[in-house]
Amino acid sequence: MYTFLARQPIFDHKYDVYGYELLYREAERSATANITDGNYATKRVLSDAITTFGLGKLTNAKPAFVNFTEQLILEELPMLVEPQEIVVELLEDVNITPQIIEKIAKMKENGYVIALDDYLGDPNFDAILPYVDILKVDFMMTDKQTQEKIANQLRDTVTLLAEKVETNEEYEWGKSVGYKLFQGYFFSRPMTYKKKSQHISSTTFVMLMTELGKDDVDFVKCCTIIRADTVLTYKLLKKMSTMEYFRNHAIDKVESAVAMMGVSNLKRWLLLVVLRDNNKTNSDELARSAFLRGLFAESLVKKSSKPKEAENAFLMGMFSLIDKILDEDIEKLFEDIAISDEVRDALLGNTENMYTKLLEFIVDYENQKNEISLQDLGIHVAEEEVLQLYMDCVNRVDDTFQNA
């Protein structure tokens, strides 16, 4: 199963790439987007760009232009992404209400670049023009008189972007009257990219949607649910590794990542992830096995001389099956998230350490072998207690996956 997304470059007057507009696509050979629900399309574009493709890699660290509907502006969905990574593009059918003006002003105050799509000079947009950085004018929908009139009125206060430019004549004309950015088939057609989809388990989807549907969301419970799903845990850490605070820092706890993201951003991010492709999820069985490994590793390390390493042990167990669940090369997967070097090395087989031996013990235990000694890991637990710990973890897995 693949995910598709298109991008079209936006150039400045010197032919240098300024940014990329991200476009929804349903299939690899789709020339245009077949959009019946603008909210869904934007959520898909953002979700796929962030969690599947990696936003920075997709745009070569240039800003991504993304269309937002009135509803998504009111939900503050653009603030899911760092300000330097995105241009918030307002669609021409957005109603300019006091609530919309307030949200746009808030985004502007927080450093977001605001663009207005398909501008024709409608005075209804005058109230938000002080907050707008980029005005997009469709050169196919407007004549030269309109294009020049808009330029004469606004080129000194905003950056003008000529879109759907199809000839060199249109490009030269736009430059001559004050347009600074350009987009269209004359420069480049949208290019579609595809990548294997990464899905959360069906059980996790139901549990999170149930919790997020409540008026008073229990984010502690949400955190517990996230930890029970390998793909979602991976996506959370991958998301957090793109945020300024976490760059070049290892994230040791899911709870810490959730706390740093904040309640509002977490809710929007979770909805983005769980709402897309929910009818194409993986079987729960591999996710159950990964969760069981995580819990078992955590329980054992809590009994060791290094109990503070328990959360790292949990992540090691959870991610020990990540390549199979996502059907991706494990080395490529761990390029995108920040975890401790010891856990990464163990999972990649780069060296032998405590986590390597712990994983070997767990795999052997699953296969009813006893070739690895816990004593060598500083875990002094009797054989019957190990069995009890394992059965307790099995029960916790059952409880988690049955309470959907």
Coordinates of C-alpha atoms in Angstrom, one line a residue:
M1 CA 0.0 0.0 0.0
Y2 CA 1.4 3.4 -1.1
T3 CA 0.8 7.0 -0.1
F4 CA 1.0 9.7 -2.9
L5 CA 1.7 13.4 -2.7
A6 CA 2.7 16.0 -5.3
R7 CA 4.8 19.1 -5.1
Q8 CA 5.2 22.0 -7.5
P9 CA 8.1 24.4 -7.1
I10 CA 7.6 28.1 -6.6
F11 CA 10.4 30.3 -8.1
D12 CA 11.6 33.8 -7.4
H13 CA 12.4 36.3 -10.2
K14 CA 15.9 34.9 -10.5
Y15 CA 14.7 31.3 -11.1
D16 CA 15.8 30.2 -7.6
V17 CA 13.4 27.9 -5.8
Y18 CA 11.6 29.8 -3.0
G19 CA 9.4 26.9 -1.8
Y20 CA 7.1 24.1 -2.9
E21 CA 3.3 23.8 -3.0
L22 CA 2.2 20.5 -1.6
L23 CA -0.8 18.9 -3.5
Y24 CA -3.1 16.0 -2.7
R25 CA -3.0 13.0 -5.0
E26 CA -4.9 9.7 -4.8
A27 CA -2.7 7.8 -7.2
E28 CA 0.8 7.9 -8.8
R29 CA -0.5 9.0 -12.3
S30 CA -3.1 11.5 -11.1
A31 CA -2.4 14.7 -13.0
T32 CA -4.8 16.7 -10.7
A33 CA -6.3 16.3 -7.3
N34 CA -9.8 14.8 -7.2
I35 CA -10.9 16.6 -4.0
T36 CA -14.4 16.3 -2.6
D37 CA -13.5 17.2 0.9
G38 CA -11.0 20.0 1.3
N39 CA -10.5 19.3 5.1
Y40 CA -9.7 15.6 4.4
A41 CA -7.3 16.5 1.6
T42 CA -5.3 19.0 3.7
K43 CA -5.1 16.6 6.6
R44 CA -3.8 13.9 4.3
V45 CA -1.2 16.2 2.8
L46 CA 0.0 17.4 6.2
S47 CA 0.0 13.9 7.7
D48 CA 1.8 12.3 4.8
A49 CA 4.3 15.1 4.5
I50 CA 5.2 15.0 8.2
T51 CA 5.0 11.4 9.1
T52 CA 5.6 9.4 5.9
F53 CA 7.8 11.5 3.7
G54 CA 9.4 13.9 6.2
L55 CA 8.6 17.5 5.6
G56 CA 12.1 18.9 5.5
K57 CA 13.3 16.2 3.1
L58 CA 10.3 16.6 0.8
T59 CA 10.8 20.4 0.4
N60 CA 14.6 20.4 0.7
A61 CA 14.2 22.6 3.8
K62 CA 12.2 25.2 1.8
P63 CA 8.8 26.4 3.0
A64 CA 5.8 24.2 2.1
F65 CA 2.8 26.0 0.7
V66 CA -0.4 24.2 2.0
N67 CA -4.0 25.1 1.3
F68 CA -6.2 25.5 4.4
T69 CA -10.0 25.6 4.6
E70 CA -11.9 27.9 6.9
Q71 CA -12.6 25.0 9.3
L72 CA -8.9 24.1 9.6
I73 CA -7.9 27.7 10.2
L74 CA -10.5 27.8 13.0
E75 CA -9.0 24.6 14.4
E76 CA -5.5 26.2 14.2
L77 CA -4.3 23.1 12.3
P78 CA -1.4 25.1 10.6
M79 CA 0.2 25.5 14.0
L80 CA 0.9 21.8 14.0
V81 CA 4.0 22.6 11.8
E82 CA 6.9 24.9 12.8
P83 CA 6.5 28.4 11.4
Q84 CA 9.7 28.3 9.3
E85 CA 8.5 25.1 7.5
I86 CA 5.2 26.2 6.1
V87 CA 3.3 29.0 4.3
V88 CA -0.3 29.0 5.4
E89 CA -2.3 29.4 2.2
L90 CA -5.9 30.7 2.7
L91 CA -8.4 29.5 0.1
E92 CA -10.4 32.1 -1.7
D93 CA -13.7 30.8 -0.3
V94 CA -12.8 31.5 3.3
N95 CA -15.4 33.7 5.0
I96 CA -13.7 36.7 6.6
T97 CA -15.3 36.6 10.0
P98 CA -14.0 38.1 13.3
Q99 CA -13.1 34.5 14.4
I100 CA -11.0 34.0 11.2
I101 CA -9.3 37.3 11.6
E102 CA -8.4 36.5 15.2
K103 CA -6.9 33.1 14.2
I104 CA -4.9 34.7 11.3
A105 CA -3.6 37.4 13.6
K106 CA -2.6 34.7 16.1
M107 CA -0.7 32.8 13.5
K108 CA 1.0 35.9 12.2
E109 CA 2.0 36.8 15.8
N110 CA 3.6 33.4 16.1
G111 CA 5.7 33.8 13.1
Y112 CA 3.7 32.1 10.4
V113 CA 3.8 33.3 6.8
I114 CA 0.3 33.9 5.4
A115 CA -0.7 33.6 1.7
L116 CA -4.0 34.4 0.1
D117 CA -4.9 32.3 -2.9
D118 CA -6.6 33.4 -6.1
Y119 CA -6.8 37.1 -5.1
L120 CA -8.9 39.3 -7.4
G121 CA -9.1 42.5 -5.5
D122 CA -12.3 41.6 -3.6
P123 CA -12.7 44.2 -0.8
N124 CA -14.1 41.4 1.5
F125 CA -10.4 40.5 2.1
D126 CA -9.3 44.0 3.1
A127 CA -9.6 43.1 6.8
I128 CA -6.9 40.5 6.6
L129 CA -4.6 42.1 4.1
P130 CA -2.5 43.6 7.0
Y131 CA -1.7 40.0 8.0
V132 CA -1.0 38.7 4.5
D133 CA 2.6 38.2 3.3
I134 CA 2.0 36.7 -0.1
L135 CA -0.8 37.3 -2.6
K136 CA -1.4 34.7 -5.3
V137 CA -2.9 35.9 -8.5
D138 CA -4.0 33.3 -11.1
F139 CA -2.7 34.4 -14.5
M140 CA -5.1 32.1 -16.3
M141 CA -8.2 33.6 -14.5
T142 CA -7.2 37.2 -14.8
D143 CA -6.4 39.6 -17.6
K144 CA -3.4 41.9 -17.7
Q145 CA -5.4 44.9 -16.6
T146 CA -6.4 43.1 -13.4
Q147 CA -2.9 41.8 -12.8
E148 CA -1.4 45.3 -13.2
K149 CA -4.0 46.9 -11.1
I150 CA -3.4 44.5 -8.2
A151 CA 0.4 45.0 -8.6
N152 CA 0.1 48.8 -8.5
Q153 CA -2.0 48.8 -5.4
L154 CA -0.2 46.2 -3.3
R155 CA 3.3 45.4 -4.6
D156 CA 4.9 47.7 -1.9
T157 CA 3.1 46.0 1.0
V158 CA 3.0 42.3 0.1
T159 CA 4.9 39.8 -2.1
L160 CA 3.0 39.1 -5.3
L161 CA 3.0 35.5 -6.6
A162 CA 1.9 34.9 -10.2
E163 CA 0.5 31.3 -10.5
K164 CA -0.5 29.3 -13.5
V165 CA 2.2 31.0 -15.6
E166 CA 2.5 29.0 -18.8
T167 CA 4.7 31.1 -21.1
N168 CA 7.9 33.2 -21.0
E169 CA 5.8 36.2 -22.1
E170 CA 3.6 35.9 -19.0
Y171 CA 6.7 35.5 -16.8
E172 CA 8.4 38.6 -18.2
W173 CA 5.2 40.6 -18.0
G174 CA 4.7 39.6 -14.4
K175 CA 8.3 40.7 -13.5
S176 CA 7.8 44.0 -15.2
V177 CA 4.8 45.0 -13.1
G178 CA 6.1 43.9 -9.8
Y179 CA 5.5 40.1 -9.3
K180 CA 8.3 38.5 -7.3
L181 CA 7.3 34.8 -7.1
F182 CA 6.2 32.5 -9.9
Q183 CA 4.5 29.2 -10.2
G184 CA 3.2 27.3 -13.3
Y185 CA 3.7 24.8 -16.1
F186 CA 6.2 27.2 -17.7
F187 CA 8.6 26.4 -14.9
S188 CA 7.6 22.9 -13.7
R189 CA 4.6 20.6 -13.6
P190 CA 3.7 19.1 -10.2
M191 CA 5.8 15.9 -9.5
T192 CA 4.1 13.1 -7.7
Y193 CA 6.0 11.1 -5.1
K194 CA 5.0 7.8 -3.5
K195 CA 6.1 5.9 -0.4
K196 CA 4.9 2.8 1.4
S197 CA 2.1 3.7 3.8
Q198 CA 2.6 3.3 7.6
H199 CA -0.6 2.5 9.5
I200 CA -1.5 2.3 13.1
S201 CA -3.4 -0.8 14.3
S202 CA -7.2 -0.9 14.0
T203 CA -7.5 -1.3 17.8
T204 CA -5.4 1.8 18.5
F205 CA -7.6 3.7 16.0
V206 CA -10.8 2.8 17.8
M207 CA -9.4 3.5 21.3
L208 CA -7.9 6.9 20.4
M209 CA -11.0 8.0 18.5
T210 CA -13.1 7.1 21.5
E211 CA -10.9 9.0 23.9
L212 CA -10.4 12.1 21.6
G213 CA -14.2 12.3 21.1
K214 CA -14.8 13.2 24.7
D215 CA -15.2 16.7 25.9
D216 CA -12.6 16.3 28.6
V217 CA -9.8 14.3 26.9
D218 CA -7.6 12.2 29.2
F219 CA -4.2 12.7 27.7
V220 CA -2.6 10.4 30.2
K221 CA -4.8 7.6 28.8
C222 CA -3.9 8.8 25.3
C223 CA -0.3 8.4 26.2
T224 CA -0.9 4.9 27.4
I225 CA -2.6 4.0 24.2
I226 CA 0.2 5.5 22.1
R227 CA 2.8 3.4 23.9
A228 CA 0.7 0.3 23.0
D229 CA 1.2 0.9 19.3
T230 CA 4.6 0.7 17.7
V231 CA 3.8 2.7 14.6
L232 CA 2.2 5.5 16.5
T233 CA 5.0 5.6 19.0
Y234 CA 7.5 5.8 16.1
K235 CA 5.5 8.6 14.5
L236 CA 5.3 10.6 17.7
L237 CA 9.1 10.4 18.2
K238 CA 9.7 11.2 14.6
K239 CA 7.4 14.2 14.8
M240 CA 9.1 15.4 18.0
S241 CA 12.5 15.0 16.5
T242 CA 11.5 17.7 13.9
M243 CA 10.7 20.2 16.6
E244 CA 13.3 22.8 17.5
Y245 CA 13.7 21.7 21.1
F246 CA 14.4 18.1 20.3
R247 CA 16.8 18.5 17.4
N248 CA 20.0 16.6 18.1
H249 CA 18.6 15.4 21.5
A250 CA 17.6 11.8 22.3
I251 CA 14.0 11.4 23.4
D252 CA 13.8 8.8 26.2
K253 CA 10.2 8.9 27.1
V254 CA 6.9 8.9 25.2
E255 CA 5.5 10.9 28.2
S256 CA 8.1 13.5 27.8
A257 CA 7.4 13.9 24.1
V258 CA 3.7 14.3 24.8
A259 CA 4.4 16.8 27.6
M260 CA 6.6 18.9 25.4
M261 CA 4.2 18.8 22.4
G262 CA 1.4 20.2 24.6
V263 CA -2.2 19.2 24.8
S264 CA -3.4 21.3 21.9
N265 CA -0.7 20.2 19.4
L266 CA -1.0 16.6 20.6
K267 CA -4.7 16.5 19.9
R268 CA -4.4 17.9 16.4
W269 CA -1.5 15.6 15.6
L270 CA -3.3 12.5 16.9
L271 CA -6.4 13.4 14.9
L272 CA -4.2 13.9 11.8
V273 CA -2.6 10.5 12.1
V274 CA -5.6 8.4 13.1
L275 CA -8.1 9.9 10.7
R276 CA -6.2 9.1 7.6
D277 CA -6.4 5.6 6.0
N278 CA -8.2 4.1 9.0
N279 CA -9.8 1.5 6.8
K280 CA -6.4 0.1 5.6
T281 CA -4.7 -0.7 8.9
N282 CA -2.3 -3.6 9.7
S283 CA -3.3 -6.7 11.7
D284 CA -3.1 -6.2 15.4
E285 CA -0.9 -9.3 16.0
L286 CA 2.5 -7.9 15.2
A287 CA 1.6 -4.8 17.1
R288 CA 0.6 -6.9 20.1
S289 CA 3.9 -8.8 19.9
A290 CA 5.9 -5.5 19.8
F291 CA 4.0 -4.1 22.8
L292 CA 4.5 -7.3 24.8
R293 CA 8.3 -7.1 24.1
G294 CA 8.3 -3.5 25.2
L295 CA 6.5 -4.2 28.4
F296 CA 8.5 -7.3 29.2
A297 CA 11.8 -5.5 28.6
E298 CA 10.7 -2.5 30.8
S299 CA 9.6 -4.9 33.6
L300 CA 12.9 -6.7 33.6
V301 CA 15.0 -3.6 33.7
K302 CA 13.0 -2.1 36.5
K303 CA 14.3 -5.1 38.5
S304 CA 17.9 -4.4 37.5
S305 CA 20.7 -2.3 38.9
K306 CA 19.7 0.4 36.3
P307 CA 16.0 0.9 36.8
K308 CA 16.2 4.4 35.2
E309 CA 16.8 2.6 31.8
A310 CA 13.4 1.0 31.9
E311 CA 11.8 3.5 29.4
N312 CA 14.7 2.9 26.9
A313 CA 14.2 -0.8 27.4
F314 CA 10.5 -0.3 26.5
L315 CA 11.4 1.5 23.3
M316 CA 13.9 -1.1 22.4
G317 CA 11.3 -3.9 22.7
M318 CA 8.7 -1.9 20.8
F319 CA 11.0 -1.0 18.0
S320 CA 12.5 -4.5 17.7
L321 CA 9.7 -5.3 15.1
I322 CA 9.3 -1.8 13.6
D323 CA 10.9 -2.8 10.3
K324 CA 8.5 -5.7 9.8
I325 CA 5.4 -3.6 10.8
L326 CA 6.3 -0.7 8.5
D327 CA 8.0 -3.0 5.8
E328 CA 10.9 -0.6 5.7
D329 CA 14.7 -0.9 6.0
I330 CA 15.5 -0.5 9.7
E331 CA 18.6 1.6 9.1
K332 CA 16.5 4.1 7.0
L333 CA 13.8 4.2 9.7
F334 CA 16.2 5.2 12.5
E335 CA 17.6 8.1 10.4
D336 CA 14.5 10.0 11.3
I337 CA 14.0 9.7 15.0
A338 CA 16.1 10.6 18.1
I339 CA 16.6 7.7 20.5
S340 CA 19.5 6.8 22.7
D341 CA 22.6 5.6 20.9
E342 CA 22.6 2.4 22.9
V343 CA 19.1 1.5 21.8
R344 CA 19.8 2.4 18.2
D345 CA 23.0 0.4 18.2
A346 CA 21.3 -2.6 19.6
L347 CA 18.5 -2.5 17.1
L348 CA 20.8 -2.0 14.2
G349 CA 23.2 -4.7 15.4
N350 CA 26.1 -2.3 15.4
T351 CA 27.5 -3.4 18.7
E352 CA 26.8 -5.7 21.7
N353 CA 25.5 -3.9 24.8
M354 CA 22.9 -4.4 27.5
Y355 CA 20.0 -3.9 25.2
T356 CA 21.4 -6.3 22.6
K357 CA 21.6 -9.0 25.2
L358 CA 18.2 -8.1 26.7
L359 CA 16.6 -8.5 23.3
E360 CA 18.3 -11.8 22.7
F361 CA 17.0 -13.0 26.1
I362 CA 13.4 -11.9 25.2
V363 CA 13.5 -13.6 21.8
D364 CA 14.8 -16.8 23.3
Y365 CA 12.2 -16.6 26.0
E366 CA 9.4 -16.3 23.4
N367 CA 10.8 -19.4 21.8
Q368 CA 11.1 -21.2 25.1
K369 CA 14.9 -21.2 25.2
N370 CA 17.1 -20.3 28.1
E371 CA 20.5 -19.6 26.6
I372 CA 21.0 -16.0 27.8
S373 CA 21.5 -15.3 31.5
L374 CA 19.7 -12.3 33.1
Q375 CA 22.4 -12.3 35.8
D376 CA 24.9 -11.1 33.2
L377 CA 22.6 -8.1 32.6
G378 CA 22.5 -7.2 36.3
I379 CA 18.9 -8.4 36.5
H380 CA 18.7 -10.6 39.6
V381 CA 15.3 -12.3 39.2
A382 CA 14.3 -15.9 40.0
E383 CA 13.0 -18.0 37.1
E384 CA 9.5 -18.2 38.6
E385 CA 9.4 -14.4 39.0
V386 CA 10.4 -14.0 35.3
L387 CA 7.5 -16.1 34.3
Q388 CA 5.2 -14.1 36.6
L389 CA 6.5 -10.8 35.0
Y390 CA 5.9 -12.2 31.6
M391 CA 2.4 -13.3 32.3
D392 CA 1.6 -9.9 33.9
C393 CA 2.8 -8.3 30.7
V394 CA 0.6 -10.7 28.6
N395 CA -2.4 -9.7 30.7
R396 CA -1.6 -6.0 30.3
V397 CA -1.4 -6.5 26.5
D398 CA -4.7 -8.4 26.5
D399 CA -6.4 -5.7 28.7
T400 CA -5.1 -2.9 26.4
F401 CA -6.2 -4.5 23.2
Q402 CA -9.6 -5.7 24.5
N403 CA -10.6 -2.3 26.0
A404 CA -11.2 -0.7 22.6

